Short mmCIF file of C-alpha atoms and ligand atoms in Angstrom, two decimals:
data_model
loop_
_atom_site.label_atom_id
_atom_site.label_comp_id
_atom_site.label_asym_id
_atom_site.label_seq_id
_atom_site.Cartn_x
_atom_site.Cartn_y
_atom_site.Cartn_z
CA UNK U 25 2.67 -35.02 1.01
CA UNK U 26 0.99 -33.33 -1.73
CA UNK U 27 -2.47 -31.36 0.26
CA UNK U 28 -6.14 -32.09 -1.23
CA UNK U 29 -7.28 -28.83 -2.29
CA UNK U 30 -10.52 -27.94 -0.55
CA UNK U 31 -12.34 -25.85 -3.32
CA UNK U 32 -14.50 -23.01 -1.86
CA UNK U 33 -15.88 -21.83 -5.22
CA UNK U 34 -17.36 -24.97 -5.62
CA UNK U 35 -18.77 -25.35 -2.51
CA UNK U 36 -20.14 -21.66 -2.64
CA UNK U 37 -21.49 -22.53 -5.61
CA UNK U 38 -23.37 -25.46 -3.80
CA UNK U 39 -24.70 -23.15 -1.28
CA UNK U 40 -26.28 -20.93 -3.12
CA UNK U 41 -27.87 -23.39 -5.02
CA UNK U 42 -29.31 -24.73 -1.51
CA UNK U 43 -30.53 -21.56 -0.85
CA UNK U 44 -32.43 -20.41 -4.45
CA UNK U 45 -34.14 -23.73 -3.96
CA UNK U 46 -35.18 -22.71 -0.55
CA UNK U 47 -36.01 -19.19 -1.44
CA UNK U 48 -38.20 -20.89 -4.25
CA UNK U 49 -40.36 -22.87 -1.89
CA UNK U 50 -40.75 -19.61 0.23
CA UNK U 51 -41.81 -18.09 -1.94
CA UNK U 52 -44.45 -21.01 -3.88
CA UNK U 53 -45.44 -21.81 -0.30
CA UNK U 54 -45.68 -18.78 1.32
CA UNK U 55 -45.68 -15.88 -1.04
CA UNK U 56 -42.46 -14.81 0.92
CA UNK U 57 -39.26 -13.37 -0.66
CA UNK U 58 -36.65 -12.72 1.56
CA UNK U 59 -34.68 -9.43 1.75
CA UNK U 60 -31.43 -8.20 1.75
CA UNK U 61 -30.67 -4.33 2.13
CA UNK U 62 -27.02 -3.62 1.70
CA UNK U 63 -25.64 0.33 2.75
CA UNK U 64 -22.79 1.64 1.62
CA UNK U 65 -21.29 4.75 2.84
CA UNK U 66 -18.77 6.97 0.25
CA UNK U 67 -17.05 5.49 -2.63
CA UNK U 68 -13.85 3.32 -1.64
CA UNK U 69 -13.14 1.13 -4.98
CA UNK U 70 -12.64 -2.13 -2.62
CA UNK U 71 -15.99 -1.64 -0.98
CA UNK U 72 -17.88 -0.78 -4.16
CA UNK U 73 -17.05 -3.67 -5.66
CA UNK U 74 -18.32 -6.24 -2.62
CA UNK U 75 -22.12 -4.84 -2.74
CA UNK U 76 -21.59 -4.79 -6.40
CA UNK U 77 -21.11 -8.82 -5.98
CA UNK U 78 -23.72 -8.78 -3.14
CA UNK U 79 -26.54 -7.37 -5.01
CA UNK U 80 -26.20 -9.41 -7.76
CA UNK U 81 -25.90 -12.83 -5.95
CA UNK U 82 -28.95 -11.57 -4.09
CA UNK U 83 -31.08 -11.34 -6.83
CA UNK U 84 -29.49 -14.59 -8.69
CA UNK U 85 -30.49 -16.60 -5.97
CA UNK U 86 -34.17 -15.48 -6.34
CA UNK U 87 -34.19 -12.36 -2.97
CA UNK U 88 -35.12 -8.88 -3.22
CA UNK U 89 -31.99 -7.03 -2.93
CA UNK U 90 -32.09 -3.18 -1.60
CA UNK U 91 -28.84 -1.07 -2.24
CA UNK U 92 -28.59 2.73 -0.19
CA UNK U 93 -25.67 4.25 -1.32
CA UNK U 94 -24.65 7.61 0.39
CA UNK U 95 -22.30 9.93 0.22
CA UNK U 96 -18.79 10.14 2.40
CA UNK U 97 -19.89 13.16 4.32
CA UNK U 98 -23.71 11.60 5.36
CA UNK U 99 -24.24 12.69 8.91
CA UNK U 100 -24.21 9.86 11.90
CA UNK U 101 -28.12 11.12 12.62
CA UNK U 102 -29.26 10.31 8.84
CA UNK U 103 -27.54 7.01 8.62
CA UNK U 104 -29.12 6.06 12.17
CA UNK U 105 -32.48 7.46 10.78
CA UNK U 106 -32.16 5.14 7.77
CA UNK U 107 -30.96 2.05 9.87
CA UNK U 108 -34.23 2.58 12.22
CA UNK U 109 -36.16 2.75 8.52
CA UNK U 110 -34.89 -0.70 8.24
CA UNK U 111 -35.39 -2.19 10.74
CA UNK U 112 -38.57 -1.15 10.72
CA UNK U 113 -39.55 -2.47 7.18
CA UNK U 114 -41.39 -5.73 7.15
CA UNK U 115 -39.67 -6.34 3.15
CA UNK U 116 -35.62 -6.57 4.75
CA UNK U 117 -34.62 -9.53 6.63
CA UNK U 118 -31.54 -8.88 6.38
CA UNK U 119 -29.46 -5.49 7.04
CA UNK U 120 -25.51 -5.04 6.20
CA UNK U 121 -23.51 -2.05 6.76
CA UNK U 122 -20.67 -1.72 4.70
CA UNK U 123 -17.29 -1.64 6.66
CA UNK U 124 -15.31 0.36 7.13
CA UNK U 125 -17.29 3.51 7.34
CA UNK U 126 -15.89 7.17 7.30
CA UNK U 127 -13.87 8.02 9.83
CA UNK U 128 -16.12 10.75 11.60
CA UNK U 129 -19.09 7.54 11.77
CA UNK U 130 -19.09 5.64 14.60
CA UNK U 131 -19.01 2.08 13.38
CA UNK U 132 -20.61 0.07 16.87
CA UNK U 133 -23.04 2.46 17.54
CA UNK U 134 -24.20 2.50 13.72
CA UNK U 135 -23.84 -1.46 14.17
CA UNK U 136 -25.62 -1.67 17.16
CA UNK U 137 -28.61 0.10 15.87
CA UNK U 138 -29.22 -2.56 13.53
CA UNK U 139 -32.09 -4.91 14.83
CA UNK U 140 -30.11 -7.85 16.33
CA UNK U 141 -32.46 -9.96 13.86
CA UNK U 142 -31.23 -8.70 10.91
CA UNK U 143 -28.23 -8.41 11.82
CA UNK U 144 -26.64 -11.08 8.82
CA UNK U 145 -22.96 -9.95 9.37
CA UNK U 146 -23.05 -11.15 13.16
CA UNK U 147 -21.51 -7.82 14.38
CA UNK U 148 -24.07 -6.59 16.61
CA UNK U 149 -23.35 -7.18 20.25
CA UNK U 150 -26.07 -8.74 21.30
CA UNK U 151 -24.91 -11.53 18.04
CA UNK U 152 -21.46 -11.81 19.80
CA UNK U 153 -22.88 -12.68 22.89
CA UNK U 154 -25.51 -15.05 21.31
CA UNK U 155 -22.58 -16.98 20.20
CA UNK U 156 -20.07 -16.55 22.75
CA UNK U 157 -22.97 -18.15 25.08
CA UNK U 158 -24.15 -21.36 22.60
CA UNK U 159 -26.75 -19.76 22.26
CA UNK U 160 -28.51 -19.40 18.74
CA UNK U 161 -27.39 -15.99 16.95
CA UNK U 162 -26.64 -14.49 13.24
CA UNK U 163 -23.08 -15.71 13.29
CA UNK U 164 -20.11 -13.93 11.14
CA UNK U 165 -20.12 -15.33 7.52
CA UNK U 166 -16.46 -15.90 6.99
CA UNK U 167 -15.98 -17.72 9.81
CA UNK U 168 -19.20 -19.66 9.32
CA UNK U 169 -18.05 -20.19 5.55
CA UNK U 170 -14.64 -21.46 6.83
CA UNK U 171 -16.90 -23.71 9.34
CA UNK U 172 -18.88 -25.06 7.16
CA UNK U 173 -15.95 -26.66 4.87
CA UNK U 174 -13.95 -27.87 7.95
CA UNK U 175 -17.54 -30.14 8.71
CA UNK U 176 -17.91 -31.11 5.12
CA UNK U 177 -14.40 -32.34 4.87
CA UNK U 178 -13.78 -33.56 8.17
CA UNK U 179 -17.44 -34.89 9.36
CA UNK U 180 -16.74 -34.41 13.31
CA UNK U 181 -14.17 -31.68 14.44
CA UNK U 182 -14.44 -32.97 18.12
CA UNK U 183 -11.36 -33.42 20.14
CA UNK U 184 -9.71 -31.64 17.02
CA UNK U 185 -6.71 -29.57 18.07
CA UNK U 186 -7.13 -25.77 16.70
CA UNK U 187 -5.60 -22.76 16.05
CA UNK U 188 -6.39 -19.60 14.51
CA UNK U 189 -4.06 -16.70 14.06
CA UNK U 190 -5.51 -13.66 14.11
CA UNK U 191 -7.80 -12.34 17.19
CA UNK U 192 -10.66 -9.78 14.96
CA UNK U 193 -13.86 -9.01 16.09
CA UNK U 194 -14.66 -10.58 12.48
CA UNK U 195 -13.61 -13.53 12.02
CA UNK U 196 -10.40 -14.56 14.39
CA UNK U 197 -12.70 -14.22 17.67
CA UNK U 198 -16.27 -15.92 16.36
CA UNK U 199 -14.14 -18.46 14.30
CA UNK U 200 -12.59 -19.49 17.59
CA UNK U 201 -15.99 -19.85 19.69
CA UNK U 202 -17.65 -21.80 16.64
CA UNK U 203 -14.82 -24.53 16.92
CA UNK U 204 -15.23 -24.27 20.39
CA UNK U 205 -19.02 -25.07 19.73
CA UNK U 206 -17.80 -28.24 17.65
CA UNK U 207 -15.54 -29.12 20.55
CA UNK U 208 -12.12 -28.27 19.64
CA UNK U 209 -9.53 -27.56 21.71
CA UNK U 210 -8.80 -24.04 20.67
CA UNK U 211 -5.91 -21.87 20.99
CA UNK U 212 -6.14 -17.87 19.71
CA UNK U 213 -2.35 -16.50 18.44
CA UNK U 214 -1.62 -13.48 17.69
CA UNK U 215 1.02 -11.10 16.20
CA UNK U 216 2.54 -11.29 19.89
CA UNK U 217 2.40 -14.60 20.14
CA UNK U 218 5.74 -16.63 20.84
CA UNK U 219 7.19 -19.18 19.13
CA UNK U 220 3.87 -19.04 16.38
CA UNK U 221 5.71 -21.62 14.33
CA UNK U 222 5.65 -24.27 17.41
CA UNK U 223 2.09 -22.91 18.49
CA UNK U 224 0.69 -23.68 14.98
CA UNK U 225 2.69 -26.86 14.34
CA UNK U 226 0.23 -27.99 17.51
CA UNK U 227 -2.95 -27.64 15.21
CA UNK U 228 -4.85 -30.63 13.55
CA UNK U 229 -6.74 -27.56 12.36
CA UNK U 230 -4.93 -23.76 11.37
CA UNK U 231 -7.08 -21.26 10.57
CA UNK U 232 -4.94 -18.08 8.98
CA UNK U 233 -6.23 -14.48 9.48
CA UNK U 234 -3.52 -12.33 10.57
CA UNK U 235 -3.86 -10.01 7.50
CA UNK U 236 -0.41 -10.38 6.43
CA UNK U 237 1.12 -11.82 3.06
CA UNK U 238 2.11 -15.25 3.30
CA UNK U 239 3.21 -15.05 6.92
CA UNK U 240 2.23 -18.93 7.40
CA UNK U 241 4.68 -20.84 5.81
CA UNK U 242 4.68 -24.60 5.58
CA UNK U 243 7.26 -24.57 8.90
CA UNK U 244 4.25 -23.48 11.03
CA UNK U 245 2.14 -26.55 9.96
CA UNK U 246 2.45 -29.92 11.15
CA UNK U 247 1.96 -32.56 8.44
CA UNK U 248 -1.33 -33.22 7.80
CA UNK U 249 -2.89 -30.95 8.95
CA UNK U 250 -6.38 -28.64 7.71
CA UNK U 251 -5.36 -25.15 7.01
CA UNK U 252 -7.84 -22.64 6.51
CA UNK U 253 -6.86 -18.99 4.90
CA UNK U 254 -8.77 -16.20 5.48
CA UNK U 255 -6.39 -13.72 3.65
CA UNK U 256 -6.78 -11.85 0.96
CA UNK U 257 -3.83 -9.49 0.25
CA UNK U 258 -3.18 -7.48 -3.11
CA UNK U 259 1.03 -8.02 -3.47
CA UNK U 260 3.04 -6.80 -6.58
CA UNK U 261 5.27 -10.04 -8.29
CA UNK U 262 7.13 -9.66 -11.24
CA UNK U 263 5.46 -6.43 -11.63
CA UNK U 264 1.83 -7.65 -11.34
CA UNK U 265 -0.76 -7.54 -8.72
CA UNK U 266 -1.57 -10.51 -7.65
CA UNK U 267 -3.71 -12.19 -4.79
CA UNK U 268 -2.54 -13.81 -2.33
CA UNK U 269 -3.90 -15.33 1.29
CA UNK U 270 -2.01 -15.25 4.23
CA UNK U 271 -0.73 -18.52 3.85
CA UNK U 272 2.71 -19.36 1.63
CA UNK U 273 0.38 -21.35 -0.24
CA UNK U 274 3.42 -23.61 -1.84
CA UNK U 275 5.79 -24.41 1.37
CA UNK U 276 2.42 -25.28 2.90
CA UNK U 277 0.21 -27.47 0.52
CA UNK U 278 3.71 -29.75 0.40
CA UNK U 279 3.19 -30.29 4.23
CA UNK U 280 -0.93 -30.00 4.56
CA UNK U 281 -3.45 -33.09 4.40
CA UNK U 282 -5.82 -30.04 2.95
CA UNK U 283 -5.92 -26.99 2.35
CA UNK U 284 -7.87 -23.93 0.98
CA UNK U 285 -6.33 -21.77 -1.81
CA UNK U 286 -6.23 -18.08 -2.46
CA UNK U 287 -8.56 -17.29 -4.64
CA UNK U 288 -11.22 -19.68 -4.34
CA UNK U 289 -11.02 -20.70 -1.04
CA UNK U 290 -12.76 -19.24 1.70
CA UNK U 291 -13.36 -15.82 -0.13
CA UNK U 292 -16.64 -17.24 -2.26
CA UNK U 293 -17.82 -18.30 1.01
CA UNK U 294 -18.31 -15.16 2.71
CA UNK U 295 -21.32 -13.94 0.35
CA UNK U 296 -22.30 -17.36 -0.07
CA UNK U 297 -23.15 -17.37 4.08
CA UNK U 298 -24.27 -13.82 3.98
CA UNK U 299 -27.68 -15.32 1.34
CA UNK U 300 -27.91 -18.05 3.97
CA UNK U 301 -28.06 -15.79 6.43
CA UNK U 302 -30.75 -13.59 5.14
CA UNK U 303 -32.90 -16.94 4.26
CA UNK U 304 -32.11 -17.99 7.78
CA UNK U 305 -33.47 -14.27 9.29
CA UNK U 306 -35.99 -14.21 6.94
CA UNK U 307 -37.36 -18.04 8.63
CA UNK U 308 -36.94 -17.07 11.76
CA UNK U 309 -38.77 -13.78 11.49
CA UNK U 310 -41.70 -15.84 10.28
CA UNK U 311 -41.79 -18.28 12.84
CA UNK U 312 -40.54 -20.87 10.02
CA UNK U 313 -38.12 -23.70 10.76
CA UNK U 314 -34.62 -23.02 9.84
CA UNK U 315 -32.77 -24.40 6.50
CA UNK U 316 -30.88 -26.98 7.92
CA UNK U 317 -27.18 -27.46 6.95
CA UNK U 318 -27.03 -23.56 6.32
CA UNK U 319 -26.12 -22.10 10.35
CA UNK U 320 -24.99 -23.33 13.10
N1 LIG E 1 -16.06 -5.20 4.76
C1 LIG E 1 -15.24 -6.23 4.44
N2 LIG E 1 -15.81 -7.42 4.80
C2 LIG E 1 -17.00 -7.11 5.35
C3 LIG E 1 -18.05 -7.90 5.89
O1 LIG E 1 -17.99 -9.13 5.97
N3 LIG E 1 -19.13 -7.22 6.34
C4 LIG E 1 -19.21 -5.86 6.29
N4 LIG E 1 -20.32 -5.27 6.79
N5 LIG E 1 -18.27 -5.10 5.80
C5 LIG E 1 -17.17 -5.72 5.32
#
């Protein structure tokens, strides 16, 4: 079995279409423009780039994008102080903290500042237990992005069989309860897991985000199955740098029904979801009804 590629730059692309055309009627309609206020804390080259990316999809898809950059050594009260400024600010649906932060910040009590509301990333407990709950919430935009191609391929995901490797705050955990929500059975693995192979050879669906190069290989899926990667991993081959997921894409798009590849899989998603986020906060904010097809 050769697997049908499932192409997340394309379907990225179709989200952010989705939302520029709703940002447009906000804004004829309304006079609204939705918000998006990125902070980024010292200068790693990694994170730099992301609200690079960010801030220009932000303003391509027609929202007012607000960049504070400061430097490594910014004290815990200033970065609060600028959080509650936020928050605070009726222009900034949306607010995202760059992670990770320095080591001498304290990353949940900087998230947890952040108004619940504009919370687009997901990470603020209250979020978690929105979703953890069924309840509605700002969910996690990789594991929303990964959700949102599962439905478009699959249509239902009830009764589905899942498993995702990897148990992060960020996207292994959420990604878990939001098949749960579409009534999947759902197992969580783990790097202590035993027998992972046999675990994930039980999954209609495998979702991949263990953070490690090419760990799945195509003896851990069972044929036909849906796997997802969430990976992203920088390896050297034949003395390049090269990207790669965490999924040995070849051994297991020969055994997959679909899969996603690495790039252009589930990567294009993630800012993709963060936009519909921010349209979705900025709705909600204004007592507006929610763009369908763009949450949960
Ligand atoms: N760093 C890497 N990915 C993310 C993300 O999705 N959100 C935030 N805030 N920081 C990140």
């Amino acid at each position: 079995m050769t697997a049908t590629v499932i192409d997340g730059k394309a379907f990225a692309a179709r989200v952010r279409a989705q939302v520029q055309t709703h940002v447009g009627r906000l804004k004829a309609e309304r006079g609204l423009v939705p918000g998006l206020a990125v902070v980024l804390v010292g200068e790693d080259p990694a994170s730099q780039v992301y609200v690079r990316n960010k801030g220009t999809q932000t303003l391509e898809v027609g929202m007012a994008s607000f960049e504070h950059k400061l430097n490594a050594g910014t004290a815990e009260a200033d970065l609060l102080a600028l959080i509650a400024r936020l928050n605070a600010d009726p222009a900034v649906h949306g607010i995202l903290v760059q992670l990770p932060l320095p080591g001498h910040l304290n990353s949940e009590l900087i998230i947890n500042s952040i108004d619940p509301a504009k919370d687009v990333d997901g990470f603020h407990i209250s979020n978690v237990g929105l979703l953890g709950t069924g309840q509605k919430s700002m969910v996690p935009c990789t594991p929303l992005g990964c959700l949102m191609m599962l439905r478009d391929y699959h249509g239902s995901l009830s009764g589905m069989n899942a498993v995702v490797v990897g148990r992060s705050n960020i996207v292994g955990k959420p990604m878990a309860q939001l098949l749960l929500g579409d009534s999947c059975t759902v197992t969580i693995a783990h790097s202590r897991t035993r027998d992972l192979a046999a675990v994930c050879r039980g999954a209609d669906i495998l979702v991949a985000a263990v953070g490690r190069a090419e760990m799945i290989t195509g003896e851990f899926v069972r044929p036909g199955a849906t796997v997802v990667d969430v990976g992203i991993n920088r390896v050297e081959r034949d003395g390049r740098m090269k990207l790669v997921g965490d999924v040995h894409y070849a051994s297991a798009a020969a055994v997959a029904g679909a899969i996603t590849p690495v790039p252009g899989g589930v990567g294009p998603m993630t800012i993709a979801c963060l936009l519909a986020n921010t349209l979705t906060a900025c709705c909600r904010a204004n007592g507006l009804p929610e763009p369908e097809g763009l949450t949960v």
